[in-house]
PDB file of C-alpha atoms in Angstrom:
ATOM      1  CA  MET A   8       0.364 -21.039   8.192  1.00 72.00           C
ATOM      2  CA  GLU A   9       0.408 -18.476   5.428  1.00 90.00           C
ATOM      3  CA  LYS A  10       2.143 -15.058   5.888  1.00 96.00           C
ATOM      4  CA  PHE A  11      -0.653 -13.140   4.060  1.00 95.00           C
ATOM      5  CA  VAL A  12      -4.306 -13.587   5.542  1.00 95.00           C
ATOM      6  CA  PHE A  13      -7.331 -11.788   4.092  1.00 90.00           C
ATOM      7  CA  PHE A  14     -10.657 -11.113   5.933  1.00 90.00           C
ATOM      8  CA  GLY A  15     -13.457 -10.334   3.572  1.00 82.00           C
ATOM      9  CA  GLY A  16     -17.312 -10.316   3.562  1.00 80.00           C
ATOM     10  CA  LYS A  17     -20.342  -8.158   3.355  1.00 81.00           C
ATOM     11  CA  GLY A  18     -20.309  -4.684   5.067  1.00 80.00           C
ATOM     12  CA  GLY A  19     -21.226  -4.675   8.697  1.00 84.00           C
ATOM     13  CA  VAL A  20     -20.532  -8.211   9.458  1.00 87.00           C
ATOM     14  CA  GLY A  21     -17.665  -7.694  11.666  1.00 89.00           C
ATOM     15  CA  LYS A  22     -14.610  -8.150   9.265  1.00 90.00           C
ATOM     16  CA  THR A  23     -12.625  -5.453  11.126  1.00 93.00           C
ATOM     17  CA  THR A  24     -13.407  -6.938  14.611  1.00 94.00           C
ATOM     18  CA  VAL A  25     -12.462 -10.412  13.491  1.00 95.00           C
ATOM     19  CA  SER A  26      -9.292  -9.423  11.599  1.00 96.00           C
ATOM     20  CA  SER A  27      -8.100  -7.237  14.454  1.00 97.00           C
ATOM     21  CA  ALA A  28      -8.650  -9.898  17.124  1.00 97.00           C
ATOM     22  CA  TYR A  29      -6.918 -12.567  14.812  1.00 98.00           C
ATOM     23  CA  ALA A  30      -3.992  -9.947  14.353  1.00 98.00           C
ATOM     24  CA  LEU A  31      -3.828  -9.427  18.141  1.00 98.00           C
ATOM     25  CA  LYS A  32      -3.940 -13.213  18.754  1.00 98.00           C
ATOM     26  CA  CYS A  33      -1.032 -13.739  16.319  1.00 98.00           C
ATOM     27  CA  ALA A  34       1.003 -10.932  18.000  1.00 98.00           C
ATOM     28  CA  ARG A  35       0.334 -12.479  21.495  1.00 98.00           C
ATOM     29  CA  GLU A  36       1.683 -15.798  20.003  1.00 98.00           C
ATOM     30  CA  GLY A  37       4.954 -14.022  19.355  1.00 98.00           C
ATOM     31  CA  LEU A  38       4.310 -13.397  15.566  1.00 98.00           C
ATOM     32  CA  ALA A  39       5.483  -9.895  14.450  1.00 98.00           C
ATOM     33  CA  THR A  40       2.016  -8.918  12.935  1.00 98.00           C
ATOM     34  CA  LEU A  41       0.781  -6.227  10.779  1.00 98.00           C
ATOM     35  CA  VAL A  42      -2.907  -5.491  10.272  1.00 98.00           C
ATOM     36  CA  VAL A  43      -3.828  -3.559   7.012  1.00 96.00           C
ATOM     37  CA  SER A  44      -7.191  -2.009   6.489  1.00 92.00           C
ATOM     38  CA  THR A  45      -8.377  -1.271   2.897  1.00 84.00           C
ATOM     39  CA  ASP A  46     -11.890  -0.670   4.080  1.00 76.00           C
ATOM     40  CA  PRO A  47     -12.833   2.891   3.313  1.00 74.00           C
ATOM     41  CA  ALA A  48     -14.666   3.035   6.591  1.00 75.00           C
ATOM     42  CA  HIS A  49     -11.385   2.533   8.470  1.00 76.00           C
ATOM     43  CA  SER A  50     -12.664   1.224  11.792  1.00 88.00           C
ATOM     44  CA  THR A  51      -9.235  -0.297  12.660  1.00 94.00           C
ATOM     45  CA  SER A  52      -8.479   3.045  14.363  1.00 94.00           C
ATOM     46  CA  ASP A  53     -11.720   2.764  16.340  1.00 93.00           C
ATOM     47  CA  VAL A  54     -10.938  -0.933  17.330  1.00 95.00           C
ATOM     48  CA  PHE A  55      -7.607   0.108  18.825  1.00 96.00           C
ATOM     49  CA  ASP A  56      -8.562   3.607  20.009  1.00 96.00           C
ATOM     50  CA  GLN A  57      -5.694   5.227  18.035  1.00 96.00           C
ATOM     51  CA  PRO A  58      -5.189   6.892  14.537  1.00 95.00           C
ATOM     52  CA  PHE A  59      -3.416   5.023  11.844  1.00 95.00           C
ATOM     53  CA  GLY A  60      -2.322   6.119   8.461  1.00 92.00           C
ATOM     54  CA  ASP A  61      -0.708   4.864   5.177  1.00 90.00           C
ATOM     55  CA  GLU A  62       2.332   3.473   6.801  1.00 94.00           C
ATOM     56  CA  PRO A  63       2.483   0.819   9.630  1.00 97.00           C
ATOM     57  CA  ARG A  64       2.619   2.157  13.203  1.00 97.00           C
ATOM     58  CA  PRO A  65       2.940   0.183  16.570  1.00 98.00           C
ATOM     59  CA  VAL A  66      -0.363  -0.492  18.127  1.00 98.00           C
ATOM     60  CA  GLU A  67      -0.223   0.880  21.672  1.00 98.00           C
ATOM     61  CA  GLY A  68      -0.121  -1.574  24.563  1.00 97.00           C
ATOM     62  CA  HIS A  69       0.338  -4.502  22.253  1.00 98.00           C
ATOM     63  CA  ASP A  70       3.914  -5.690  21.572  1.00 97.00           C
ATOM     64  CA  GLY A  71       4.603  -7.132  18.008  1.00 98.00           C
ATOM     65  CA  LEU A  72       1.343  -5.610  16.444  1.00 99.00           C
ATOM     66  CA  ASP A  73       1.555  -2.746  14.042  1.00 98.00           C
ATOM     67  CA  ALA A  74      -1.529  -1.444  11.915  1.00 98.00           C
ATOM     68  CA  MET A  75      -2.086   0.672   8.954  1.00 96.00           C
ATOM     69  CA  GLU A  76      -5.250   2.030   7.026  1.00 94.00           C
ATOM     70  CA  ILE A  77      -4.762   2.549   3.335  1.00 89.00           C
ATOM     71  CA  ASP A  78      -6.788   5.307   1.954  1.00 82.00           C
ATOM     72  CA  PRO A  79      -7.996   4.150  -1.433  1.00 75.00           C
ATOM     73  CA  ASP A  80      -8.601   7.642  -2.730  1.00 77.00           C
ATOM     74  CA  GLU A  81      -5.085   8.645  -1.719  1.00 81.00           C
ATOM     75  CA  ALA A  82      -3.737   5.439  -3.216  1.00 77.00           C
ATOM     76  CA  VAL A  83      -5.376   6.201  -6.353  1.00 78.00           C
ATOM     77  CA  ASP A  84      -4.091   9.798  -6.319  1.00 81.00           C
ATOM     78  CA  GLU A  85      -0.445   8.705  -5.619  1.00 82.00           C
ATOM     79  CA  HIS A  86      -0.576   6.023  -8.296  1.00 77.00           C
ATOM     80  CA  LEU A  87      -1.507   8.797 -10.772  1.00 78.00           C
ATOM     81  CA  MET A  88       1.293  11.150  -9.633  1.00 82.00           C
ATOM     82  CA  GLU A  89       3.789   8.473  -9.769  1.00 82.00           C
ATOM     83  CA  THR A  90       2.745   7.297 -13.191  1.00 78.00           C
ATOM     84  CA  LYS A  91       3.100  10.793 -14.513  1.00 78.00           C
ATOM     85  CA  ARG A  92       6.336  11.334 -12.942  1.00 81.00           C
ATOM     86  CA  ALA A  93       7.742   8.136 -14.332  1.00 80.00           C
ATOM     87  CA  LEU A  94       6.648   8.821 -17.857  1.00 75.00           C
ATOM     88  CA  ALA A  95       7.508  12.521 -17.790  1.00 75.00           C
ATOM     89  CA  ASP A  96      11.168  11.463 -17.493  1.00 77.00           C
ATOM     90  CA  GLN A  97      10.761   9.362 -20.455  1.00 78.00           C
ATOM     91  CA  VAL A  98       9.255  11.604 -23.056  1.00 74.00           C
ATOM     92  CA  SER A  99      10.114  15.010 -24.633  1.00 76.00           C
ATOM     93  CA  PRO A 100       8.885  18.130 -22.770  1.00 75.00           C
ATOM     94  CA  ALA A 101       6.503  18.883 -25.612  1.00 74.00           C
ATOM     95  CA  MET A 102       4.675  15.543 -25.033  1.00 76.00           C
ATOM     96  CA  VAL A 103       4.357  15.881 -21.195  1.00 77.00           C
ATOM     97  CA  ASN A 104       0.894  17.854 -21.362  1.00 80.00           C
ATOM     98  CA  GLU A 105      -0.672  15.179 -23.738  1.00 78.00           C
ATOM     99  CA  ILE A 106       0.713  12.286 -21.651  1.00 75.00           C
ATOM    100  CA  ASP A 107      -0.752  13.845 -18.558  1.00 78.00           C
ATOM    101  CA  ARG A 108      -4.136  14.139 -20.448  1.00 78.00           C
ATOM    102  CA  GLN A 109      -3.942  10.478 -21.554  1.00 75.00           C
ATOM    103  CA  ILE A 110      -3.022   9.268 -17.884  1.00 75.00           C
ATOM    104  CA  GLU A 111      -6.033  11.276 -16.467  1.00 76.00           C
ATOM    105  CA  LEU A 112      -8.312   9.629 -19.010  1.00 76.00           C
ATOM    106  CA  ALA A 113      -6.612   6.177 -18.252  1.00 71.00           C
ATOM    107  CA  HIS A 114      -7.471   6.622 -14.540  1.00 69.00           C
ATOM    108  CA  GLN A 115     -11.043   6.874 -15.399  1.00 71.00           C
ATOM    109  CA  THR A 116     -11.065   3.595 -17.310  1.00 68.00           C
ATOM    110  CA  PRO A 117     -12.673   0.394 -15.687  1.00 64.00           C
ATOM    111  CA  GLY A 118     -10.454  -1.070 -13.010  1.00 68.00           C
ATOM    112  CA  ALA A 119      -8.163   1.972 -12.610  1.00 71.00           C
ATOM    113  CA  TYR A 120      -9.340   2.576  -9.089  1.00 72.00           C
ATOM    114  CA  GLU A 121      -8.660  -1.280  -8.198  1.00 71.00           C
ATOM    115  CA  ALA A 122      -5.476  -1.211 -10.130  1.00 74.00           C
ATOM    116  CA  ALA A 123      -3.930   1.620  -7.753  1.00 76.00           C
ATOM    117  CA  LEU A 124      -5.137  -0.220  -4.618  1.00 77.00           C
ATOM    118  CA  PHE A 125      -3.805  -3.376  -6.091  1.00 78.00           C
ATOM    119  CA  ASP A 126      -0.384  -1.631  -6.550  1.00 81.00           C
ATOM    120  CA  ARG A 127      -0.504  -0.596  -2.862  1.00 84.00           C
ATOM    121  CA  PHE A 128      -1.385  -4.142  -1.745  1.00 84.00           C
ATOM    122  CA  ILE A 129       1.740  -5.451  -3.542  1.00 87.00           C
ATOM    123  CA  ASP A 130       3.801  -2.678  -2.208  1.00 90.00           C
ATOM    124  CA  VAL A 131       2.864  -3.748   1.330  1.00 93.00           C
ATOM    125  CA  MET A 132       3.397  -7.304   0.633  1.00 93.00           C
ATOM    126  CA  GLU A 133       6.751  -6.700  -0.834  1.00 94.00           C
ATOM    127  CA  ASN A 134       7.908  -4.616   2.085  1.00 94.00           C
ATOM    128  CA  ALA A 135       6.480  -6.728   4.850  1.00 95.00           C
ATOM    129  CA  GLU A 136       9.949  -8.776   5.582  1.00 96.00           C
ATOM    130  CA  GLU A 137       9.806  -7.696   9.110  1.00 97.00           C
ATOM    131  CA  TYR A 138       6.479  -9.241   9.700  1.00 98.00           C
ATOM    132  CA  ASP A 139       5.607 -13.010  10.238  1.00 98.00           C
ATOM    133  CA  ARG A 140       1.944 -12.395   9.461  1.00 98.00           C
ATOM    134  CA  VAL A 141       0.093  -9.641   7.572  1.00 98.00           C
ATOM    135  CA  VAL A 142      -3.604  -9.684   7.930  1.00 97.00           C
ATOM    136  CA  PHE A 143      -5.718  -7.609   5.561  1.00 93.00           C
ATOM    137  CA  ASP A 144      -9.039  -6.344   6.661  1.00 92.00           C
ATOM    138  CA  THR A 145     -10.619  -5.841   3.148  1.00 84.00           C
ATOM    139  CA  ALA A 146     -13.368  -3.478   1.796  1.00 76.00           C
ATOM    140  CA  PRO A 147     -16.743  -4.994   1.659  1.00 72.00           C
ATOM    141  CA  THR A 148     -17.227  -8.078  -0.792  1.00 54.00           C
ATOM    142  CA  GLY A 149     -18.021  -6.254  -3.834  1.00 53.00           C
ATOM    143  CA  GLY A 150     -14.708  -4.012  -3.825  1.00 54.00           C
ATOM    144  CA  ALA A 151     -12.636  -7.048  -2.516  1.00 50.00           C
ATOM    145  CA  LEU A 152     -13.897  -9.169  -5.284  1.00 55.00           C
ATOM    146  CA  ARG A 153     -13.150  -6.482  -7.869  1.00 57.00           C
ATOM    147  CA  LEU A 154      -9.546  -5.991  -6.403  1.00 57.00           C
ATOM    148  CA  LEU A 155      -8.837  -9.703  -6.445  1.00 59.00           C
ATOM    149  CA  SER A 156     -10.276 -10.218  -9.971  1.00 61.00           C
ATOM    150  CA  LEU A 157      -8.256  -7.160 -11.211  1.00 59.00           C
ATOM    151  CA  PRO A 158      -5.268  -9.302 -13.030  1.00 66.00           C
ATOM    152  CA  GLU A 159      -7.667 -11.208 -15.077  1.00 68.00           C
ATOM    153  CA  PHE A 160      -9.921  -8.238 -15.901  1.00 61.00           C
ATOM    154  CA  LEU A 161      -6.671  -6.235 -17.000  1.00 61.00           C
ATOM    155  CA  GLU A 162      -5.390  -9.204 -19.086  1.00 68.00           C
ATOM    156  CA  ASP A 163      -8.674  -9.173 -21.102  1.00 67.00           C
ATOM    157  CA  TRP A 164      -8.607  -5.457 -21.446  1.00 63.00           C
ATOM    158  CA  ILE A 165      -4.985  -5.241 -22.359  1.00 70.00           C
ATOM    159  CA  ASP A 166      -5.428  -7.997 -24.979  1.00 70.00           C
ATOM    160  CA  ARG A 167      -8.365  -6.148 -26.535  1.00 72.00           C
ATOM    161  CA  LEU A 168      -6.263  -2.870 -26.651  1.00 70.00           C
ATOM    162  CA  ILE A 169      -3.329  -4.726 -28.367  1.00 77.00           C
ATOM    163  CA  GLU A 170      -5.706  -6.192 -31.009  1.00 77.00           C
ATOM    164  CA  LYS A 171      -6.991  -2.546 -31.707  1.00 73.00           C
ATOM    165  CA  ARG A 172      -3.413  -1.272 -31.697  1.00 73.00           C
ATOM    166  CA  THR A 173      -2.494  -3.974 -34.286  1.00 80.00           C
ATOM    167  CA  ALA A 174      -5.376  -3.173 -36.344  1.00 76.00           C
ATOM    168  CA  SER A 175      -4.555   0.533 -36.192  1.00 74.00           C
ATOM    169  CA  ILE A 176      -0.893  -0.063 -37.219  1.00 78.00           C
ATOM    170  CA  ASP A 177      -2.062  -2.252 -40.170  1.00 76.00           C
ATOM    171  CA  LEU A 178      -4.436   0.444 -41.453  1.00 75.00           C
ATOM    172  CA  TYR A 179      -1.641   2.982 -41.047  1.00 69.00           C
ATOM    173  CA  GLU A 180       0.911   0.964 -42.878  1.00 75.00           C
ATOM    174  CA  ARG A 181      -1.735   0.383 -45.696  1.00 76.00           C
ATOM    175  CA  ALA A 182      -2.375   4.114 -45.846  1.00 76.00           C
ATOM    176  CA  ALA A 183       1.318   5.045 -45.723  1.00 74.00           C
ATOM    177  CA  ILE A 184       2.621   2.664 -48.263  1.00 74.00           C
ATOM    178  CA  GLY A 185      -0.340   1.078 -49.862  1.00 64.00           C
ATOM    179  CA  ASP A 186      -1.579  -2.541 -49.995  1.00 56.00           C
ATOM    180  CA  ARG A 187       0.826  -4.449 -51.756  1.00 56.00           C
ATOM    181  CA  GLU A 188      -1.297  -7.493 -52.218  1.00 55.00           C
TER     182      GLU A 188
END
């Protein structure tokens, strides 16, 4: 059986109920299990009648079962701040404001929301060594499909950016040193 299991579908069809029941079944079978909600509605707290946050917490009364609810907006904000911090350490102080402005603009581009959430998914998966099973209760189908198709989308988008950058460099070189042909 796979370590990572994703439950997806249209809104209101019972994804949270089924994913929580499956996670509980896994825990009762002796598997250290984590259920992760990425649905903005965050019904996992309602199912288990206790609040969950961005980090795994034990589900009261259910040994071997932890839960967490990723706040997509918080994940996007944290991704933005983390990117700014990382770049600020790499550039001159004079460039920091312009870099911040560019990052703010980049976070408004298509797929930025999904990219931040995808990074959080990867973070959860990479830090799940203590779990035998990780159950993802995803956002309704549209959001889940956008998230899962993100790598292909970004690859195409980055390819187009590289093409434009290459063309810009070529034009810059021609302007700076002239066309030698």
